XYZ file of C-alpha atoms in Angstrom:
664
model
C -16.841 -30.643 -33.086
C -15.018 -27.841 -31.855
C -15.182 -26.198 -35.455
C -19.035 -26.776 -35.834
C -19.422 -24.890 -32.338
C -17.394 -22.119 -33.655
C -19.485 -21.976 -36.733
C -23.023 -22.082 -34.635
C -21.759 -19.408 -32.168
C -20.709 -17.219 -35.063
C -23.604 -17.034 -36.685
C -25.788 -13.888 -36.937
C -28.727 -13.857 -34.069
C -31.469 -13.627 -36.891
C -30.169 -16.951 -38.113
C -29.983 -18.481 -34.937
C -33.262 -17.830 -34.147
C -34.296 -18.974 -37.759
C -32.386 -22.204 -37.206
C -34.141 -22.784 -33.622
C -37.862 -22.119 -34.963
C -36.930 -24.870 -37.995
C -35.636 -27.207 -35.318
C -38.749 -26.910 -32.927
C -41.250 -27.384 -36.008
C -39.630 -30.602 -36.401
C -39.337 -31.690 -33.144
C -43.115 -30.841 -32.297
C -44.046 -33.103 -35.543
C -41.441 -35.921 -34.057
C -42.887 -35.671 -30.801
C -46.699 -35.883 -32.123
C -45.638 -38.753 -34.504
C -44.284 -40.634 -31.444
C -47.115 -40.232 -29.412
C -48.983 -42.014 -31.799
C -46.510 -44.917 -31.819
C -46.392 -44.905 -28.031
C -50.239 -45.278 -28.186
C -51.033 -47.269 -31.275
C -47.623 -49.459 -31.413
C -45.540 -49.500 -34.629
C -46.665 -52.512 -35.961
C -50.516 -51.673 -36.413
C -50.113 -48.025 -36.385
C -50.890 -46.141 -39.676
C -48.829 -43.483 -40.895
C -50.687 -40.791 -38.899
C -49.027 -38.013 -40.769
C -51.169 -38.793 -43.536
C -54.160 -39.915 -41.786
C -54.075 -36.876 -39.364
C -52.103 -34.558 -41.280
C -54.371 -31.595 -39.786
C -53.428 -32.295 -36.132
C -49.769 -31.904 -37.239
C -50.446 -28.710 -38.993
C -52.445 -27.524 -35.898
C -50.082 -28.446 -33.403
C -47.331 -26.451 -35.037
C -49.817 -23.482 -35.605
C -50.279 -23.407 -31.803
C -46.571 -24.524 -30.416
C -44.630 -21.965 -32.324
C -46.435 -18.707 -31.330
C -46.437 -19.704 -27.916
C -42.822 -20.520 -28.169
C -41.914 -17.175 -29.084
C -44.209 -15.522 -26.803
C -42.510 -17.237 -23.763
C -39.469 -16.190 -24.940
C -38.069 -19.649 -25.491
C -35.816 -17.962 -28.661
C -34.454 -14.940 -26.585
C -32.656 -17.307 -24.181
C -28.799 -17.659 -24.990
C -27.991 -21.441 -24.904
C -24.670 -21.174 -22.973
C -26.691 -19.187 -20.404
C -29.595 -21.513 -20.393
C -31.174 -21.705 -16.748
C -33.902 -22.648 -14.523
C -36.248 -19.600 -15.865
C -35.785 -20.964 -19.339
C -36.784 -24.541 -18.455
C -40.102 -22.925 -16.454
C -40.885 -21.008 -19.616
C -40.376 -24.060 -21.755
C -42.619 -26.168 -19.214
C -45.323 -23.477 -19.425
C -45.291 -23.413 -23.400
C -45.437 -26.962 -23.977
C -48.114 -27.625 -21.546
C -50.451 -24.934 -22.708
C -49.455 -25.770 -26.241
C -50.455 -29.591 -25.358
C -53.551 -28.068 -23.569
C -55.033 -26.120 -26.443
C -54.351 -28.932 -28.959
C -56.461 -30.936 -26.933
C -59.392 -28.650 -26.847
C -58.790 -28.688 -30.958
C -58.828 -32.254 -31.007
C -61.988 -32.463 -28.828
C -64.059 -29.956 -31.206
C -62.722 -30.738 -34.781
C -62.401 -34.666 -34.828
C -64.960 -36.352 -36.215
C -65.719 -40.483 -36.568
C -63.965 -41.075 -39.317
C -60.595 -39.569 -37.882
C -60.878 -40.327 -34.330
C -57.890 -39.421 -31.968
C -57.236 -40.833 -28.846
C -57.100 -39.156 -25.750
C -54.055 -40.498 -24.308
C -51.950 -38.997 -27.517
C -52.436 -35.670 -26.213
C -50.817 -36.665 -22.904
C -48.032 -38.445 -24.859
C -47.295 -35.410 -27.136
C -47.271 -33.248 -23.696
C -44.679 -35.258 -21.889
C -42.743 -36.378 -25.427
C -42.574 -32.440 -26.409
C -40.762 -31.542 -23.080
C -38.412 -34.187 -23.466
C -37.492 -33.339 -27.174
C -37.664 -29.462 -26.780
C -36.481 -29.036 -23.340
C -33.655 -32.293 -23.699
C -32.331 -30.795 -27.196
C -31.612 -27.273 -25.162
C -29.963 -28.767 -22.335
C -27.927 -30.975 -24.378
C -26.911 -27.932 -26.746
C -26.311 -25.696 -23.227
C -23.546 -28.574 -22.517
C -22.161 -28.694 -26.231
C -21.482 -24.837 -26.175
C -20.081 -24.995 -22.873
C -17.699 -27.356 -24.071
C -18.988 -30.239 -21.508
C -20.618 -32.451 -23.860
C -18.908 -35.785 -21.723
C -19.462 -34.108 -18.485
C -22.945 -35.647 -17.516
C -20.969 -39.100 -18.262
C -17.775 -38.072 -16.108
C -18.342 -41.273 -13.998
C -18.974 -43.627 -16.322
C -15.855 -45.607 -17.185
C -14.202 -45.200 -20.427
C -15.868 -41.747 -21.335
C -14.067 -39.424 -18.839
C -11.631 -37.356 -20.815
C -8.461 -35.066 -19.938
C -8.176 -31.960 -21.914
C -5.052 -30.879 -20.158
C -6.411 -27.952 -18.029
C -5.974 -27.533 -14.358
C -7.615 -29.198 -12.115
C -9.381 -27.423 -9.496
C -11.576 -28.314 -6.460
C -14.495 -25.987 -5.355
C -14.746 -25.162 -1.580
C -18.473 -24.589 -1.137
C -21.054 -25.920 -3.178
C -23.408 -23.254 -2.650
C -24.823 -20.689 -5.152
C -21.302 -19.023 -5.839
C -19.570 -22.211 -6.247
C -22.136 -23.591 -8.823
C -21.747 -19.955 -10.567
C -18.323 -20.796 -10.543
C -18.373 -23.851 -12.120
C -20.111 -22.773 -14.419
C -17.730 -20.019 -15.518
C -15.087 -22.200 -15.352
C -16.821 -24.773 -17.691
C -17.416 -21.816 -20.120
C -14.255 -20.196 -19.933
C -12.532 -23.423 -20.437
C -9.277 -21.889 -18.464
C -9.761 -24.584 -15.484
C -11.226 -27.658 -14.820
C -13.670 -28.238 -11.950
C -13.589 -31.896 -11.009
C -14.903 -31.483 -7.072
C -17.002 -29.736 -4.594
C -15.729 -29.811 -1.099
C -18.546 -28.405 1.626
C -19.251 -28.413 5.266
C -23.096 -29.323 4.810
C -23.331 -33.250 5.512
C -26.702 -33.286 3.949
C -25.048 -33.305 0.532
C -21.744 -34.914 1.362
C -21.065 -37.561 -1.199
C -23.605 -36.569 -3.549
C -23.263 -35.116 -7.181
C -24.123 -31.618 -7.698
C -23.439 -30.000 -11.189
C -21.868 -33.289 -12.490
C -19.292 -33.064 -9.705
C -19.089 -35.087 -6.532
C -19.245 -33.377 -3.095
C -16.541 -34.106 -0.479
C -16.193 -33.914 3.132
C -13.573 -31.391 4.185
C -12.059 -34.349 6.145
C -11.839 -36.544 2.753
C -9.650 -33.883 0.771
C -6.675 -36.389 0.663
C -9.073 -38.928 -0.936
C -10.450 -36.502 -3.028
C -6.817 -35.588 -4.451
C -6.001 -39.060 -5.148
C -9.378 -39.707 -6.680
C -9.467 -36.838 -9.118
C -6.143 -35.275 -9.310
C -7.040 -31.721 -8.259
C -4.394 -28.998 -8.126
C -6.181 -26.410 -6.572
C -8.385 -25.338 -4.555
C -10.980 -22.289 -4.928
C -12.671 -21.085 -2.088
C -16.298 -20.124 -3.041
C -17.379 -18.864 0.342
C -18.136 -15.095 -0.202
C -20.530 -14.693 2.631
C -18.271 -16.258 5.561
C -16.752 -14.035 7.828
C -13.093 -13.658 8.229
C -12.765 -16.052 11.337
C -14.591 -18.823 9.395
C -12.238 -18.112 6.248
C -9.265 -18.206 8.654
C -10.260 -21.964 10.086
C -10.574 -22.830 6.183
C -7.244 -21.535 5.479
C -5.696 -23.131 8.348
C -7.070 -26.662 7.623
C -6.068 -26.426 4.155
C -2.166 -25.400 4.738
C -1.661 -29.365 5.198
C -2.473 -30.005 1.644
C -0.487 -29.749 -1.219
C -2.808 -27.483 -3.039
C -2.406 -23.873 -4.539
C -5.762 -22.067 -2.614
C -6.997 -19.147 -4.441
C -10.926 -17.437 -3.769
C -13.535 -15.954 -5.610
C -14.378 -12.412 -4.002
C -16.203 -11.479 -1.184
C -19.897 -10.896 -0.937
C -19.804 -7.207 -0.839
C -17.510 -7.318 -3.447
C -19.836 -8.983 -5.548
C -22.890 -7.264 -4.385
C -21.658 -3.901 -5.527
C -20.779 -5.436 -8.668
C -17.366 -4.306 -8.875
C -16.015 -8.046 -9.570
C -17.630 -11.002 -10.732
C -17.998 -14.853 -9.222
C -15.271 -15.885 -11.910
C -12.778 -13.346 -11.008
C -10.522 -15.647 -8.893
C -7.598 -14.091 -7.170
C -5.032 -15.319 -4.691
C -5.879 -15.929 -0.961
C -6.946 -12.750 0.680
C -4.152 -12.189 3.517
C -6.657 -10.270 5.556
C -8.393 -13.850 5.733
C -5.184 -15.379 7.179
C -5.596 -12.691 10.307
C -9.299 -13.640 10.736
C -10.280 -10.533 12.207
C -13.935 -9.066 11.369
C -14.387 -5.538 10.653
C -16.670 -3.462 12.703
C -19.456 -1.913 10.922
C -19.077 1.386 10.188
C -21.040 4.506 12.045
C -22.909 6.420 9.383
C -23.028 9.649 11.424
C -19.709 9.534 11.768
C -18.832 8.482 8.150
C -20.868 11.565 6.856
C -20.332 14.102 9.292
C -17.151 15.854 7.898
C -18.119 14.906 3.990
C -21.428 14.692 3.251
C -22.578 17.950 1.312
C -18.809 19.552 1.810
C -15.934 20.154 -0.171
C -13.232 17.757 0.671
C -9.442 18.073 -0.480
C -7.019 14.480 -0.288
C -3.468 15.264 -0.418
C -1.087 11.853 -1.831
C -4.783 10.977 -3.133
C -2.559 8.542 -5.692
C -1.100 6.613 -3.011
C -2.236 3.447 -1.061
C -4.211 5.343 1.678
C -5.129 8.372 -0.176
C -6.832 6.807 -3.004
C -8.669 4.330 -0.720
C -9.967 7.320 1.042
C -11.065 8.772 -2.405
C -13.331 5.817 -2.920
C -14.840 5.953 0.194
C -15.439 9.915 0.313
C -16.763 9.459 -3.368
C -19.564 7.515 -1.889
C -20.529 9.589 0.981
C -21.671 12.363 -1.532
C -19.274 15.942 -0.948
C -19.951 18.742 -3.128
C -16.470 18.674 -4.569
C -13.616 16.048 -4.493
C -10.215 17.217 -4.944
C -7.512 14.924 -5.745
C -4.090 16.589 -4.753
C -1.014 14.723 -5.541
C 2.642 15.213 -6.786
C 2.710 11.852 -9.198
C 1.142 12.510 -12.361
C 1.082 8.902 -12.959
C -0.755 8.110 -9.846
C -3.011 11.045 -10.021
C -4.131 9.858 -13.590
C -4.806 6.423 -12.163
C -7.119 7.163 -9.484
C -9.029 10.160 -11.226
C -9.403 7.613 -14.197
C -11.016 5.189 -11.929
C -13.024 7.495 -9.997
C -14.432 9.215 -13.041
C -15.558 5.808 -14.087
C -17.366 5.370 -11.199
C -18.914 8.936 -10.861
C -20.275 8.379 -14.465
C -21.635 4.916 -13.735
C -23.426 5.786 -10.721
C -24.446 9.251 -11.437
C -22.742 11.246 -8.718
C -23.520 14.561 -8.247
C -20.287 16.180 -7.345
C -17.129 18.122 -8.989
C -14.011 15.746 -9.057
C -10.969 17.909 -9.622
C -7.155 16.510 -10.035
C -4.669 18.914 -8.526
C -1.105 18.387 -9.927
C 1.256 19.694 -6.705
C 3.416 19.308 -3.981
C 2.521 19.537 -0.062
C 5.926 21.843 -0.114
C 4.111 24.627 -2.065
C 2.337 26.289 0.729
C 1.019 29.170 -1.607
C -0.230 26.614 -4.071
C -2.448 24.771 -1.305
C -3.814 28.280 0.052
C -5.005 28.956 -3.346
C -6.472 25.671 -3.814
C -8.103 25.605 -0.677
C -9.411 29.096 -0.817
C -10.649 28.899 -4.692
C -12.857 25.576 -3.768
C -13.895 26.630 -0.123
C -12.638 23.704 1.327
C -14.336 22.575 4.304
C -11.795 19.122 4.895
C -8.626 18.075 4.765
C -7.498 14.142 4.749
C -3.674 14.824 4.774
C -2.039 11.406 3.544
C 0.965 12.675 1.682
C 4.248 11.273 3.244
C 7.305 9.131 2.591
C 6.820 6.030 4.272
C 9.518 3.674 3.336
C 11.469 3.565 6.127
C 15.343 2.113 5.030
C 14.401 4.856 1.983
C 13.726 7.925 3.889
C 16.838 6.848 6.175
C 19.112 6.998 2.959
C 17.231 10.368 1.977
C 17.248 12.468 5.410
C 16.325 15.443 3.964
C 13.640 14.784 1.723
C 11.975 12.909 4.503
C 12.157 16.086 6.622
C 10.806 18.356 3.810
C 8.300 15.942 2.633
C 6.449 14.810 6.003
C 7.279 17.601 8.345
C 7.523 20.769 6.196
C 4.365 19.344 4.204
C 2.505 18.891 6.829
C 3.161 21.893 8.268
C 2.455 23.882 4.824
C -0.691 21.881 4.371
C -1.877 22.690 8.268
C -0.918 26.331 7.881
C -2.885 26.646 4.529
C -6.025 24.884 6.198
C -5.441 27.410 8.992
C -5.284 30.620 6.758
C -8.471 29.222 4.669
C -10.597 28.797 7.403
C -10.674 24.642 6.808
C -13.122 23.335 9.535
C -11.493 19.912 10.036
C -8.153 18.702 9.396
C -7.334 14.861 9.472
C -3.688 13.860 9.530
C -2.872 9.955 8.256
C 0.161 8.909 10.934
C 1.919 5.467 11.527
C 2.568 3.521 14.653
C 6.448 3.963 14.051
C 5.863 7.395 15.253
C 5.534 5.665 18.753
C 9.375 5.781 20.186
C 10.828 5.777 16.720
C 14.394 4.394 15.482
C 14.245 5.847 12.457
C 14.056 9.412 10.604
C 10.234 8.615 9.093
C 8.851 7.586 12.427
C 10.360 10.962 13.910
C 9.386 13.215 11.087
C 5.563 11.585 11.251
C 5.997 12.109 15.324
C 6.924 15.529 14.708
C 4.123 16.414 12.221
C 1.400 15.095 14.938
C 3.271 17.440 17.445
C 3.324 20.450 14.918
C -0.717 19.936 14.937
C -1.298 19.234 18.530
C 0.791 22.558 19.102
C -1.208 24.554 16.402
C -4.755 23.290 18.021
C -3.868 24.721 21.076
C -3.384 28.260 19.853
C -6.385 30.508 19.548
C -4.430 32.826 17.300
C -0.908 31.833 16.324
C 1.807 33.689 14.356
C 2.386 31.043 11.636
C 5.989 29.674 11.024
C 7.765 31.407 8.173
C 5.267 34.895 8.742
C 7.838 37.530 8.693
C 5.188 40.375 9.439
C 4.365 38.488 12.532
C 0.446 38.733 12.202
C -1.684 36.429 14.208
C -4.278 34.536 12.136
C -7.521 33.481 13.977
C -7.460 29.678 14.465
C -10.812 28.010 13.143
C -9.544 24.390 12.103
C -9.739 21.325 14.181
C -6.981 19.271 13.572
C -6.701 15.616 14.599
C -4.329 12.505 13.902
C -5.108 9.310 13.325
C -2.408 6.714 14.267
C -2.100 2.792 12.548
C 0.164 0.266 11.490
C 0.948 -1.600 8.280
C -1.952 -1.692 5.886
C -2.201 -4.713 3.840
C -1.318 -4.486 0.003
C -0.258 -0.917 0.225
C 2.966 0.046 -1.379
C 6.280 -1.159 -0.004
C 4.166 -3.500 1.968
C 5.844 -6.900 2.724
C 2.805 -9.035 0.939
C 2.870 -8.028 -2.552
C 6.887 -8.605 -1.907
C 5.958 -12.287 -1.062
C 3.723 -13.034 -3.877
C 6.295 -11.875 -6.264
C 8.925 -13.876 -4.499
C 6.874 -17.032 -4.596
C 6.006 -16.790 -8.311
C 10.077 -16.671 -9.064
C 10.293 -19.843 -7.123
C 12.024 -17.993 -3.765
C 13.626 -17.502 -1.592
C 11.380 -15.219 0.613
C 13.389 -12.661 2.189
C 12.276 -11.890 6.163
C 14.669 -9.231 7.867
C 14.414 -11.074 11.217
C 12.923 -14.177 12.850
C 11.048 -12.389 15.347
C 10.125 -9.154 13.858
C 6.357 -8.608 14.068
C 4.024 -5.951 12.514
C 0.313 -5.129 13.296
C -1.587 -5.510 9.799
C -5.093 -4.129 8.730
C -6.964 -3.844 5.149
C -6.612 -0.549 3.607
C -10.673 -0.251 3.288
C -10.920 -0.633 7.123
C -8.226 1.427 7.754
C -9.752 4.181 5.911
C -12.924 4.037 7.026
C -11.662 4.272 10.420
C -9.346 7.263 9.564
C -12.966 9.214 8.311
C -14.674 7.878 11.629
C -11.949 9.180 13.745
C -11.536 12.553 11.861
C -15.045 13.337 12.856
C -14.556 12.603 16.482
C -12.295 14.758 19.155
C -12.121 18.616 19.639
C -8.965 19.458 18.362
C -5.428 17.943 18.604
C -6.597 14.593 19.662
C -4.301 11.512 18.475
C -6.869 8.546 17.924
C -5.193 4.900 17.654
C -6.729 2.228 15.537
C -7.306 -1.256 17.295
C -4.987 -3.199 15.010
C -5.542 -6.405 16.778
C -2.843 -8.719 17.644
C 0.760 -8.321 15.496
C 1.902 -10.966 13.195
C 5.027 -12.522 13.010
C 6.069 -12.102 9.599
C 8.171 -15.578 9.156
C 4.944 -17.289 9.984
C 2.960 -14.772 7.453
C 5.409 -15.810 4.771
C 4.894 -19.760 5.841
C 1.469 -19.608 5.461
C 1.670 -17.714 1.927
C 3.934 -20.727 0.788
C 1.790 -23.219 2.275
C -1.428 -21.591 0.538
C 0.054 -21.613 -2.673
C 0.640 -25.453 -2.696
C 4.088 -25.494 -2.177
C 6.526 -26.552 1.109
C 9.126 -24.773 2.763
C 12.557 -25.645 2.423
C 14.555 -25.699 5.677
C 17.130 -27.947 7.696
C 14.464 -30.640 8.660
C 12.539 -30.310 5.053
C 15.702 -30.144 2.463
C 13.642 -31.028 -0.587
C 10.994 -28.311 0.017
C 10.058 -25.843 -2.872
C 10.597 -22.306 -1.534
C 13.139 -21.549 1.456
C 12.885 -18.798 3.748
C 15.965 -16.345 4.383
C 16.692 -13.703 6.715
C 18.421 -10.398 5.683
C 18.722 -8.600 8.909
C 17.116 -6.057 10.330
C 17.352 -2.830 7.675
C 18.592 0.821 8.663
C 15.874 2.399 11.301
C 14.344 -0.977 11.461
C 12.572 -2.309 14.677
C 11.359 -5.732 15.417
C 8.140 -4.528 16.692
C 5.754 -1.231 16.654
C 4.075 0.056 19.327
C 0.724 2.375 18.979
C 0.850 4.141 22.044
C 3.753 6.273 23.810
C 2.168 6.120 27.228
C -0.687 4.596 28.758
C -2.832 7.349 29.033
C -5.594 6.267 26.817
C -9.577 6.327 26.504
C -12.149 4.698 24.802
C -14.052 6.496 22.043
C -17.765 5.960 20.781
C -16.214 3.806 18.328
C -14.803 0.378 19.526
C -12.136 0.306 17.184
C -10.975 3.793 18.043
C -8.810 4.916 20.924
C -7.778 8.593 22.041
C -4.236 8.774 23.407
C -3.192 11.881 25.482
C 0.236 12.526 25.022
C 3.156 15.174 25.344
C 3.372 18.186 23.317
C 5.462 21.338 23.029
C 3.839 24.782 23.085
C 3.756 26.286 19.442
C 6.355 28.961 19.866
C 8.965 26.635 21.362
C 8.007 24.360 18.811
C 8.666 26.734 16.195
C 12.037 27.610 17.309
C 12.918 24.270 17.013
C 11.438 23.348 13.220
C 13.485 26.764 12.314
C 16.639 25.106 13.597
C 16.248 21.788 11.780
C 15.258 23.378 8.734
C 18.919 25.120 8.822
C 20.385 22.097 9.212
C 18.893 20.193 6.876
C 19.684 23.337 4.253
C 23.215 23.195 5.176
C 23.268 19.223 5.092
C 24.264 18.916 8.727
C 22.393 15.700 9.387
C 24.358 15.138 12.509
C 22.540 18.138 14.027
C 19.493 17.134 12.051
C 19.596 13.740 14.120
C 20.104 15.476 17.621
C 17.385 18.192 16.509
C 15.157 15.192 15.681
C 16.444 13.453 19.089
C 15.887 16.845 21.133
C 12.528 17.445 19.877
C 10.879 13.619 19.512
C 10.111 12.225 22.488
C 11.722 8.371 22.639
C 13.708 8.776 19.324
C 16.433 6.794 19.625
C 18.057 6.269 16.351
C 19.967 2.871 15.934
C 23.371 2.448 14.265
C 25.130 5.172 12.286
C 23.798 8.013 9.626
C 23.167 6.087 6.316
C 22.089 9.528 4.301
C 23.853 8.882 0.911
C 24.554 12.484 0.708
C 26.504 12.237 4.288
C 28.266 8.997 3.288
C 29.517 10.400 0.138
C 30.978 13.616 2.045
C 32.649 11.176 4.788
C 34.347 9.380 1.658
C 35.447 12.182 -0.306
C 38.714 13.632 0.599
């Protein structure tokens, strides 16, 4: 059967259509012959093919052209749907009606055709022509026995993983059809909250209530559940996931409604459960005016364009119709990756803009200035930074040079080039930091705060001591961890689960704020459009999440159990490795309590202490001198004296510093 199926599918389209026409020719004759048999009976009936040969010829002459006209030979059998059934009904009904007219006009006393023959021919044609196509659809999908799966001794096990579909709506039915065609998984049941369809059969699958999931597992042997509720909000998805945690099933999902609607993904693009669904917080709708204010019709530059936040900023900026989008990135691979993605989108959507990849470092102020002047940049989003806390703790000089000097260079280049808007992407780790990464990001914030207060500052490193008129509005946006970013705990947990564990958590009480990358980028763009200059905007990150609880949920939703002292036979254990250098148990978003609301409910404005530009410049000179001489004790002291609340925890762990202490 499989070989015949493969042979038929491999035939050229022309041969397939000829085969369909020949088959329909025979089916029409069979339906007409059976119409006579039903009306006259087999015993008393003379051969109608001989007695009424002209009628058989007329039936095919009428039917086949109508079948062609109604597109019955354009429909692909594997995707045969309701539209094709309606076309068959119209074509068969019209052909029967015309045949009835022909019989009325051309029958004589010697060849009387009973009127009921036409009615019988109509319904028999529907059954043969339509029924064969439905049967062939199931055959080509590889589900020849699906209609009989509930009949004893007819069910077969093809070795595919058995999955239940949560959601018997349109998305769920599309997913079932895709799975049957792909033959990678075997759908065995629906689960749905709608009581009106409970215990009914849809697409050959029984629908179970959520409270009967255990019974469904026992009856079908389901190993996974696929969530097919793309229109449900995150709060509802969180409820569903919390309920499913208690069952030994791997839970995965189809993409969200907006991803499906945009065409970025298909309904059968199954993925692991979005961790954002576990947080249960729906994104607040964007304010279009804020999104477009600094982007639409402007030349925009994004530093760190290949990073997690930078690349998402580029995706969203692209949709807001800038005239030019400059991707500034020091990693060739990251720049190539985001450029390839955006170029495909520009071609697909015929977007009228210039997309320019620039390889360069934010430590090169001359290069930055040249780029901003050449393309008349009006808005800069500065996302370039080193963000991995332990990594920066072991490489202090690089952290200072990239996070502090890189921000300083980019800001001063923007000021010199007359850039209108400058937005710094900051972090919650800048609040009362215990690590070098957080303290350097806070120092970057302080640099922009100081510059924003100066009408005509003398720039850092300017030997000729010339004042520069400041026309740039500097703003900073501070938020916590983003889900799925480089260095995020979520991809690490997925990798560890796939490897069989254990999951490593630094401390049982450690908590973090989380937000999705698209939501964070959208809020960054909106926050950057507000304020007068020197504003520190803080995003509402919701409630902090305990990392150990997040690890447990991910294990459960993978269909596994947590191995503990109480459950020694569990699948995966959680190990506590201890806080890493510079790591805090919890993060904060505000240094003080001086915070004000803005026009956006998810964005707050913080008013925090700062240093005058001249004072900060002298501190920066001292800091860089200490970095150049590898005096990391002095670097730490300068950061402590400059950044309010910086309280480093533990000894200096910079690799160069430690090696020099070990050398005689």
